[in-house]
Tab-separated table of C-alpha atoms and ligand atoms in Angstrom:
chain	number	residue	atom	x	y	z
A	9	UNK	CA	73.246	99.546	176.789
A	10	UNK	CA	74.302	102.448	175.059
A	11	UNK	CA	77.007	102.719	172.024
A	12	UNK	CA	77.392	106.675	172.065
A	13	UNK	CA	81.089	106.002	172.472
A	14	UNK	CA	81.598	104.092	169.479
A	15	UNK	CA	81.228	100.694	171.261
A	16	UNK	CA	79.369	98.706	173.487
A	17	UNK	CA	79.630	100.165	177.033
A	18	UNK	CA	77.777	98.041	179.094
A	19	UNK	CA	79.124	96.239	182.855
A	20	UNK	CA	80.886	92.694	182.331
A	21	UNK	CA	81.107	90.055	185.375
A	22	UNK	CA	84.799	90.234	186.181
A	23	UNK	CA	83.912	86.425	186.996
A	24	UNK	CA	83.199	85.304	183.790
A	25	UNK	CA	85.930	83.702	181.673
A	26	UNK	CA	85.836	86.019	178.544
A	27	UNK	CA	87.392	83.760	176.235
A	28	UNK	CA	85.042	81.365	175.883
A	29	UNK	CA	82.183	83.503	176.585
A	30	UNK	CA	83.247	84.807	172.882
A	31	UNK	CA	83.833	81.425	171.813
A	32	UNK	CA	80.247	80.401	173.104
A	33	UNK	CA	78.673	83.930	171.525
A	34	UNK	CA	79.982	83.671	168.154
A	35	UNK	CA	78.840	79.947	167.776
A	36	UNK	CA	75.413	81.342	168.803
A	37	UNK	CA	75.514	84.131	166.773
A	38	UNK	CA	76.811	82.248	163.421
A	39	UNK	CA	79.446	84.992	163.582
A	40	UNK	CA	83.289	85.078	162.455
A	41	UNK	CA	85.535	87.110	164.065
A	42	UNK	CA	88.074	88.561	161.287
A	43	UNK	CA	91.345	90.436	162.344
A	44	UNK	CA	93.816	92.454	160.985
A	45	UNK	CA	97.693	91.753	161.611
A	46	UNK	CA	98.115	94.871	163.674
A	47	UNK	CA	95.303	93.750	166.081
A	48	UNK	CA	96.396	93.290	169.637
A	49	UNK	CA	97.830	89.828	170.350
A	50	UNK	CA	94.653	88.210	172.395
A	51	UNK	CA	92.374	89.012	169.295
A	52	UNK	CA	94.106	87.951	166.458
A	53	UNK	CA	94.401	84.627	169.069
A	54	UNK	CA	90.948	84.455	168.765
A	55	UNK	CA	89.803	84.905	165.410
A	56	UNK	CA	89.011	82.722	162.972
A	57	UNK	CA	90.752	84.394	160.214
A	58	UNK	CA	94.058	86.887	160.459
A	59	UNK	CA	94.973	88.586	157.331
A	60	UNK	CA	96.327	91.434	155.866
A	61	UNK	CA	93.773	94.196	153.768
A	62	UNK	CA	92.999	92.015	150.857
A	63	UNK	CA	92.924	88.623	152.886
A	64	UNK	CA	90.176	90.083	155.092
A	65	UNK	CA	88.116	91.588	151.976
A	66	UNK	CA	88.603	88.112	150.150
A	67	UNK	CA	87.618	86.085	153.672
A	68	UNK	CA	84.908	88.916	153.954
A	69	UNK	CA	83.082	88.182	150.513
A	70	UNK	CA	83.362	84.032	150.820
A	71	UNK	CA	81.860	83.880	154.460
A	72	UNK	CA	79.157	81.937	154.848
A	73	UNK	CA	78.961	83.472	158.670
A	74	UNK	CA	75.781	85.757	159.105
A	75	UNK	CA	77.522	88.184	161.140
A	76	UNK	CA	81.068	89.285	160.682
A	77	UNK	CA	82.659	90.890	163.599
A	78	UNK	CA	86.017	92.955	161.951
A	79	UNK	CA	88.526	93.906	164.189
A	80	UNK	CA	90.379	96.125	162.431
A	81	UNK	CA	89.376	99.544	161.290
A	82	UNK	CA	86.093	101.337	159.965
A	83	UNK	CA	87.126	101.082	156.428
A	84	UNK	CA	87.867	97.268	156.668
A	85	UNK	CA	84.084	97.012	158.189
A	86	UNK	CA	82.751	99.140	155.434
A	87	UNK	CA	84.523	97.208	152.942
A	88	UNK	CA	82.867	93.791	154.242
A	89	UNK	CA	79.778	95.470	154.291
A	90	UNK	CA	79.685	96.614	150.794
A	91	UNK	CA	80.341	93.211	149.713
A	92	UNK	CA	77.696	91.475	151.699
A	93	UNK	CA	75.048	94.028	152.053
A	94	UNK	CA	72.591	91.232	153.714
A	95	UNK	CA	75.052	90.656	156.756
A	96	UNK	CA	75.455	92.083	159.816
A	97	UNK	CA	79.129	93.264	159.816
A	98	UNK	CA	80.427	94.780	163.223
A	99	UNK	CA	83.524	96.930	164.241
A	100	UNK	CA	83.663	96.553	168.170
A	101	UNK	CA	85.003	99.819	168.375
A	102	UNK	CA	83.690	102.453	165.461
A	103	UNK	CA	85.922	104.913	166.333
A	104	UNK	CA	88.840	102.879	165.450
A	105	UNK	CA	89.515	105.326	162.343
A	106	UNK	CA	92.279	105.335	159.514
A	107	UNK	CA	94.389	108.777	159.262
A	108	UNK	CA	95.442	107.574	155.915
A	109	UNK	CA	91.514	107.321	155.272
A	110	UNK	CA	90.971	110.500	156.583
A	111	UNK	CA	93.736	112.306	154.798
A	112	UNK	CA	91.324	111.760	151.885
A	113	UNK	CA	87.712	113.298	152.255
A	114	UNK	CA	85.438	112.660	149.675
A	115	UNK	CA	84.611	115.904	148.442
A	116	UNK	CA	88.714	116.961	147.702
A	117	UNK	CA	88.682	113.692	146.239
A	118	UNK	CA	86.084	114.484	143.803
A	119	UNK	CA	87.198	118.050	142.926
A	120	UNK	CA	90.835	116.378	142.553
A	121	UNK	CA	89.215	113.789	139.896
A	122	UNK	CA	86.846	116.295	138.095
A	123	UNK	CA	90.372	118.638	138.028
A	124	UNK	CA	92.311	115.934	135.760
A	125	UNK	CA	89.610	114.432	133.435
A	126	UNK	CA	90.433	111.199	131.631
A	127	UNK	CA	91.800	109.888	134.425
A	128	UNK	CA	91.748	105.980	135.962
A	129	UNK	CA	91.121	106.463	139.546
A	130	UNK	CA	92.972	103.946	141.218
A	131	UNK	CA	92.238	104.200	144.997
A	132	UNK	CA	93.713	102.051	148.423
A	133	UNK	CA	91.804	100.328	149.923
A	134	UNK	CA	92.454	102.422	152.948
A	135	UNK	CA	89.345	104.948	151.957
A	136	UNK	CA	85.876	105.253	153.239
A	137	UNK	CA	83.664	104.038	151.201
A	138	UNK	CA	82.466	107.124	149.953
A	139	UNK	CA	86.209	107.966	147.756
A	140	UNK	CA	85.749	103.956	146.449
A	141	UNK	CA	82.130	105.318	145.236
A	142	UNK	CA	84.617	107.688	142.844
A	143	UNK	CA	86.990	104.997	142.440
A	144	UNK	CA	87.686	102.896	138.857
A	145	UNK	CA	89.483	100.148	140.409
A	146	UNK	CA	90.500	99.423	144.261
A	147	UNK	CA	94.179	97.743	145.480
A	148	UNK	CA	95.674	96.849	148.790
A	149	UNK	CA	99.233	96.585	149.077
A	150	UNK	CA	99.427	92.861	147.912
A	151	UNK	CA	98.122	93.665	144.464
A	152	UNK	CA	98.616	97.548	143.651
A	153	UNK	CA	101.790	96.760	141.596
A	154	UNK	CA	99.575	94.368	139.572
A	155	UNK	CA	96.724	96.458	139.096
A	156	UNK	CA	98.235	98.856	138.189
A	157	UNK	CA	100.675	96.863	135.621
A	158	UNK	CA	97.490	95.389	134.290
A	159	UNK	CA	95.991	98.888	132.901
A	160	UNK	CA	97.423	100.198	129.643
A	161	UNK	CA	100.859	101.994	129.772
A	162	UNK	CA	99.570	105.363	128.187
A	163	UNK	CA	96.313	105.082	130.514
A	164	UNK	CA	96.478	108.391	132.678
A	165	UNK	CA	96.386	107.451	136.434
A	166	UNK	CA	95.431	109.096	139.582
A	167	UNK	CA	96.321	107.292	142.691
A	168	UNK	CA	94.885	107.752	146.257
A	169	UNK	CA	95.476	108.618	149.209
A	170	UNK	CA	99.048	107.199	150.001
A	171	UNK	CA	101.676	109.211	148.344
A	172	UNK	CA	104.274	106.691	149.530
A	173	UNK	CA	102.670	104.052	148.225
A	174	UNK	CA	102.066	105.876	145.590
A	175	UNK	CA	105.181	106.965	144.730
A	176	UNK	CA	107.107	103.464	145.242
A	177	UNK	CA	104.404	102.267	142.630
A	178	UNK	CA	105.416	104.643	140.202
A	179	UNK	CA	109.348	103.521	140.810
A	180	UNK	CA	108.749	99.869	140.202
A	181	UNK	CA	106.642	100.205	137.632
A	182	UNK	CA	107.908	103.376	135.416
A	183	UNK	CA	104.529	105.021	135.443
A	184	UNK	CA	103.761	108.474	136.469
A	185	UNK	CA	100.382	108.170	138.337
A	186	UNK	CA	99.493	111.677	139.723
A	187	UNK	CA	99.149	111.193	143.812
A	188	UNK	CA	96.667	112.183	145.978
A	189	UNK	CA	99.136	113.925	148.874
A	190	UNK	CA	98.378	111.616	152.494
A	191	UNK	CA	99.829	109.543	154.286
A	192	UNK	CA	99.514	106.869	157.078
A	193	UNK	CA	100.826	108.851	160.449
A	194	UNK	CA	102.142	105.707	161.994
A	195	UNK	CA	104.225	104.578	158.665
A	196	UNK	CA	105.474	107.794	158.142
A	197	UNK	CA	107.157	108.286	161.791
A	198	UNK	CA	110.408	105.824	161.426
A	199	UNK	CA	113.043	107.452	161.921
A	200	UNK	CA	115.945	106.868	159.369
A	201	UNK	CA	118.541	107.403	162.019
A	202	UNK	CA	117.370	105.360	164.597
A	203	UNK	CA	116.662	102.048	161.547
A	204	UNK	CA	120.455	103.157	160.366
A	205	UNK	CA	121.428	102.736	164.284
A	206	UNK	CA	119.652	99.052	164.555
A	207	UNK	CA	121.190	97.829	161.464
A	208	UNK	CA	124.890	98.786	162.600
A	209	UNK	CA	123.484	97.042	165.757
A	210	UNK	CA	122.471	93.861	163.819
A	211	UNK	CA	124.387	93.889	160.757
A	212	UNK	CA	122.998	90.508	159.778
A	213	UNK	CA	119.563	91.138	160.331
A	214	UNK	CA	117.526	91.884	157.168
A	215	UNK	CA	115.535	95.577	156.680
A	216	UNK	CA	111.526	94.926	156.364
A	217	UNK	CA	109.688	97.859	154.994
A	218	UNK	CA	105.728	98.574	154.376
A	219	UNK	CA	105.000	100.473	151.006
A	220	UNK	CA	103.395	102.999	152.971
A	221	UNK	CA	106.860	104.195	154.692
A	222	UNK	CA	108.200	107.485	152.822
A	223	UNK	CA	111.523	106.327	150.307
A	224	UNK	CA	114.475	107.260	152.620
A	225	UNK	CA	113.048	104.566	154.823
A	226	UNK	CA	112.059	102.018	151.505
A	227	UNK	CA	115.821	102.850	151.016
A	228	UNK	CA	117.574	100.811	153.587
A	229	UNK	CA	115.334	97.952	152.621
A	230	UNK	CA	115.846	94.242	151.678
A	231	UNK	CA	112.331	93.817	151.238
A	232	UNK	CA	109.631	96.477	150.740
A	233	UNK	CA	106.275	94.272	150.466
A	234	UNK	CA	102.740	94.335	151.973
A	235	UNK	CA	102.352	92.990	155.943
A	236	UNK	CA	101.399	89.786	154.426
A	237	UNK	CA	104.453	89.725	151.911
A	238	UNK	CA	106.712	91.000	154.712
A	239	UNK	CA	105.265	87.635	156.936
A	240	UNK	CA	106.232	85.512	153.834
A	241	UNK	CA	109.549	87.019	153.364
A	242	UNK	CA	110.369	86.257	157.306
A	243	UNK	CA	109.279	82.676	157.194
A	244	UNK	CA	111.189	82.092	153.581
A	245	UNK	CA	114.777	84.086	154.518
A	246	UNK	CA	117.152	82.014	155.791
A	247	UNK	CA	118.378	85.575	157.632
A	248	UNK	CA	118.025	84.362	161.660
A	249	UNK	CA	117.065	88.674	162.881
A	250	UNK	CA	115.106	91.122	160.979
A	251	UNK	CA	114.367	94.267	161.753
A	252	UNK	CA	110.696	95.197	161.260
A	253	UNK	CA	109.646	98.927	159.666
A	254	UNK	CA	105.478	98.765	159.480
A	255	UNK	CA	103.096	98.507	162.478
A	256	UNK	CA	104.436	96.421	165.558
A	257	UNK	CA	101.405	94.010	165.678
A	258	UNK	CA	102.589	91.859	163.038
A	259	UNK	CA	105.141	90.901	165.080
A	260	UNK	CA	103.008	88.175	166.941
A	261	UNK	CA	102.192	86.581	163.725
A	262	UNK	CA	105.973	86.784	162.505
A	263	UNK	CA	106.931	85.242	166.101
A	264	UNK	CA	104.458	82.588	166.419
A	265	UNK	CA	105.496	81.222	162.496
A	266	UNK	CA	109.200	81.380	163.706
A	267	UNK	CA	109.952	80.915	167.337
A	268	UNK	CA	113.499	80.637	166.279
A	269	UNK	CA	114.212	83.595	164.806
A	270	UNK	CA	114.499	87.307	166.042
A	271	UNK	CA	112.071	90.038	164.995
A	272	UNK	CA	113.251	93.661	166.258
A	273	UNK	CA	110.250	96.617	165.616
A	274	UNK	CA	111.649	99.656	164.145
A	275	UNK	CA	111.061	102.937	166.476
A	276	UNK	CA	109.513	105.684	165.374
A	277	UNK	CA	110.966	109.190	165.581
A	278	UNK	CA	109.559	110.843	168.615
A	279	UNK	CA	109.888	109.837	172.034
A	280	UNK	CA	111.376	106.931	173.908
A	281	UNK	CA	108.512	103.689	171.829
A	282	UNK	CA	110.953	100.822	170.797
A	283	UNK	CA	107.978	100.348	168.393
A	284	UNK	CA	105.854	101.555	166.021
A	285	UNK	CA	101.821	101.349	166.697
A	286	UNK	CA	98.530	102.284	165.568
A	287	UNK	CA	95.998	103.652	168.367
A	288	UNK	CA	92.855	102.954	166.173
A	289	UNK	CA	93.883	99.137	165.641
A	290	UNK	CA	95.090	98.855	169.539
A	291	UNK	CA	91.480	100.503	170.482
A	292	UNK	CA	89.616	96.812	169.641
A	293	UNK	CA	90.015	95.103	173.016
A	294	UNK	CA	89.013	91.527	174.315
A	295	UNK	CA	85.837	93.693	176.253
A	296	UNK	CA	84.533	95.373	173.368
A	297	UNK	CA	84.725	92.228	171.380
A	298	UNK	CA	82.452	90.183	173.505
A	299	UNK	CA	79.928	93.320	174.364
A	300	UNK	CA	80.152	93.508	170.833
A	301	UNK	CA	78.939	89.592	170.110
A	302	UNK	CA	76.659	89.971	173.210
A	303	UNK	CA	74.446	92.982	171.570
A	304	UNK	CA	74.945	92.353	167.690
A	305	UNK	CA	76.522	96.304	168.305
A	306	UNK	CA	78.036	98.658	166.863
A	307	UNK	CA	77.298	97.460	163.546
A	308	UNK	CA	78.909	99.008	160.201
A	309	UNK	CA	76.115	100.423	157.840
A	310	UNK	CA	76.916	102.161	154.533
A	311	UNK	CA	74.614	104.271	152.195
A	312	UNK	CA	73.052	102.057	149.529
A	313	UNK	CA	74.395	104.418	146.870
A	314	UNK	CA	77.098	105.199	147.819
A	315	UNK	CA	77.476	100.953	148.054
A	316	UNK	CA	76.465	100.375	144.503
A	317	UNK	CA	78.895	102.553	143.581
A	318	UNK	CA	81.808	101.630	145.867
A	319	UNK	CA	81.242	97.582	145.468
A	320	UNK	CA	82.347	97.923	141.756
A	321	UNK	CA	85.760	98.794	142.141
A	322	UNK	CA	86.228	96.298	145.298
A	323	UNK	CA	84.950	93.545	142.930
A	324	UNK	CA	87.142	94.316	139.786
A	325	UNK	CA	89.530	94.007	142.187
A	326	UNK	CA	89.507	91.019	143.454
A	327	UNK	CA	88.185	89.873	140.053
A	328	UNK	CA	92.097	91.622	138.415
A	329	UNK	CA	93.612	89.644	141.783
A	330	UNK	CA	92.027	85.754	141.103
A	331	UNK	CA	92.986	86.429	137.381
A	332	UNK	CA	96.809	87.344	137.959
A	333	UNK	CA	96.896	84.277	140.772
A	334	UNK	CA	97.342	87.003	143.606
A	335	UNK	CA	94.548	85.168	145.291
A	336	UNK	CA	92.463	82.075	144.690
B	4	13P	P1	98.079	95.901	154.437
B	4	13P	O1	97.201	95.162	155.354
B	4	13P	O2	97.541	95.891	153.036
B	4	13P	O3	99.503	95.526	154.488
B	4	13P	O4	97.985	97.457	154.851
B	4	13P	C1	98.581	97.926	155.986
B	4	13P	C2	97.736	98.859	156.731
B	4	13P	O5	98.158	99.909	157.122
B	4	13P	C3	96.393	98.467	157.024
B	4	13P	O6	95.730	99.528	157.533
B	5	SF4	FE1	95.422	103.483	158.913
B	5	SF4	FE2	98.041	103.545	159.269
B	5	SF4	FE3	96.512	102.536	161.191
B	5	SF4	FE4	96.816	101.209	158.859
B	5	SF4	S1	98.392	101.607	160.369
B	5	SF4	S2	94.909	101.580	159.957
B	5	SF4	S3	96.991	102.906	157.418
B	5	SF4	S4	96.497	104.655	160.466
């Protein structure tokens, strides 16, 4: 068995039925398989849990599951990890990357805080753990307008790494946070022309927008919110079409909590896609998952300074979130 690849790459019986052989491993394993919304349709079918960023770190520090098998990306499996240092926490595919993450390396990141001292360094979740280690306080999507709200108006702010995000934080809530300059490639590809096309298209259909979308897209929105306020939104509207501007994989979820109504993904600029995805999230496949259970492999390990730094800011978060109601 060898994971030099990133994963498990070891010969499966095409006779088995792989389904339940997970089903069977994970029971024998005391595992719980976690997945992100932009996982591909036959995992997030299988997991136990399907969230958005914060859902999964929230799931991720209540489990009572020994192992925790995250399909997602690294930094959601690092994040798990640094809040349950005793489990085994496995990404069935370690090369399943963030660019936003790595738009952000640690030591810029420093040199950019020690640059602006006196600064609260608010950071996305979307960093390795390394950036949370310089981080005062953590958000996902779901809670950075909160967070942020919650610190004192005069409080200096840097924000990290998404300048969108960043930026549409500063708009709603009148501050002036200096921005770390990156980006997520596959919310920054929409093309503005091609959503203006769909909506003349579907002039009913309402305009859903991720945060991490630059503002000429945020700009032809009826909702900007987080994947998981996006979901809500859909089930909620009475609107009967939507058209759908963040990754494409939420669009099981959004279909399978309303079979009546029509979700159409935005495309991205380049090329022919009608939608919009992200290769390190599509890179977790039904194989790796159950070579993955089979082997207890690849698992997630993190520095244990660099942990006892980064778990601080990933707590007060959630801590700032069950105070405001955000989550229970
Ligand atoms: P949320 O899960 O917080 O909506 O973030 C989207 C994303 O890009 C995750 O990598
Ligand atoms: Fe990172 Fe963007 Fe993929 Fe999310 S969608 S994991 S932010 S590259």
């Amino acid at each position: 068995m060898n994971v030099d690849k990133g994963y498990v790459d070891a010969p499966i019986d095409p006779e088995i039925d792989l389904r339940a052989e997970i089903e069977r491993l994970k029971h024998e394993r005391n595992a719980v398989i976690m997945a992100h919304y932009y996982q591909r349709p036959e995992i997030q079918e299988l997991a136990d849990h399907i969230g958005d960023s914060l859902a999964l770190a929230q799931l991720a520090a209540k489990t009572e599951a020994q192992v925790i098998v995250l399909c997602g990306v690294h930094f959601m499996g690092e994040t798990a990890k640094i809040l349950c240092p005793d489990k085994t926490v496995i990404v069935p595919d370690l090369s399943a990357g963030c660019s936003l993450a790595d738009s952000c390396p640690a030591d810029e990141f420093e040199a950019f805080v020690k640059a602006h001292p006196g600064h609260t360094v608010v950071s996305y979740v979307n960093t390795s753990a390394a950036v949370k280690a310089l981080t005062d306080v953590v958000v996902t999507s779901s809670n950075a307008k909160q967070i942020v709200e919650s610190l004192p108006a005069d409080e200096p702010i840097i924000f990290g790494p998404d300048r969108n995000l960043g930026n549409y934080i500063n708009s709603i809530t009148g501050r002036n946070m200096l921005l770390w300059d990156g980006a997520c490639h596959v919310h920054e590809q929409f093309s503005v022309q091609k959503l203006m096309d769909l909506r003349a298209q579907h002039p009913k259909a309402r305009v859903l927008v991720h945060p991490e979308c630059p503002k000429p897209i945020r700009l032809v929105a009826d909702k900007v919110g987080s994947t998981q306020a996006l979901l809500n939104y859909a089930v909620d509207n009475e609107a009967r079409e939507f058209i759908v501007c963040t990754e494409s994989g939420i669009l099981f979820e959004m279909q399978r909590r309303c079979p009546d109504k029509t979700f159409i993904p935005a495309p991205p600029d380049d090329g022919t896609c009608a939608c919009n995805e992200c290769n390190y999230m599509k890179l977790i496949t039904l194989e790796k998952l159950y070579n993955s259970l089979r082997y207890l492999q690849p698992t997630i390990e993190v520095d244990d300074q660099v942990a006892q730094r980064a778990v601080r800011p990933i707590e007060r978060m959630l801590d700032i979130s069950r105070r405001l109601g955000i989550i229970k």
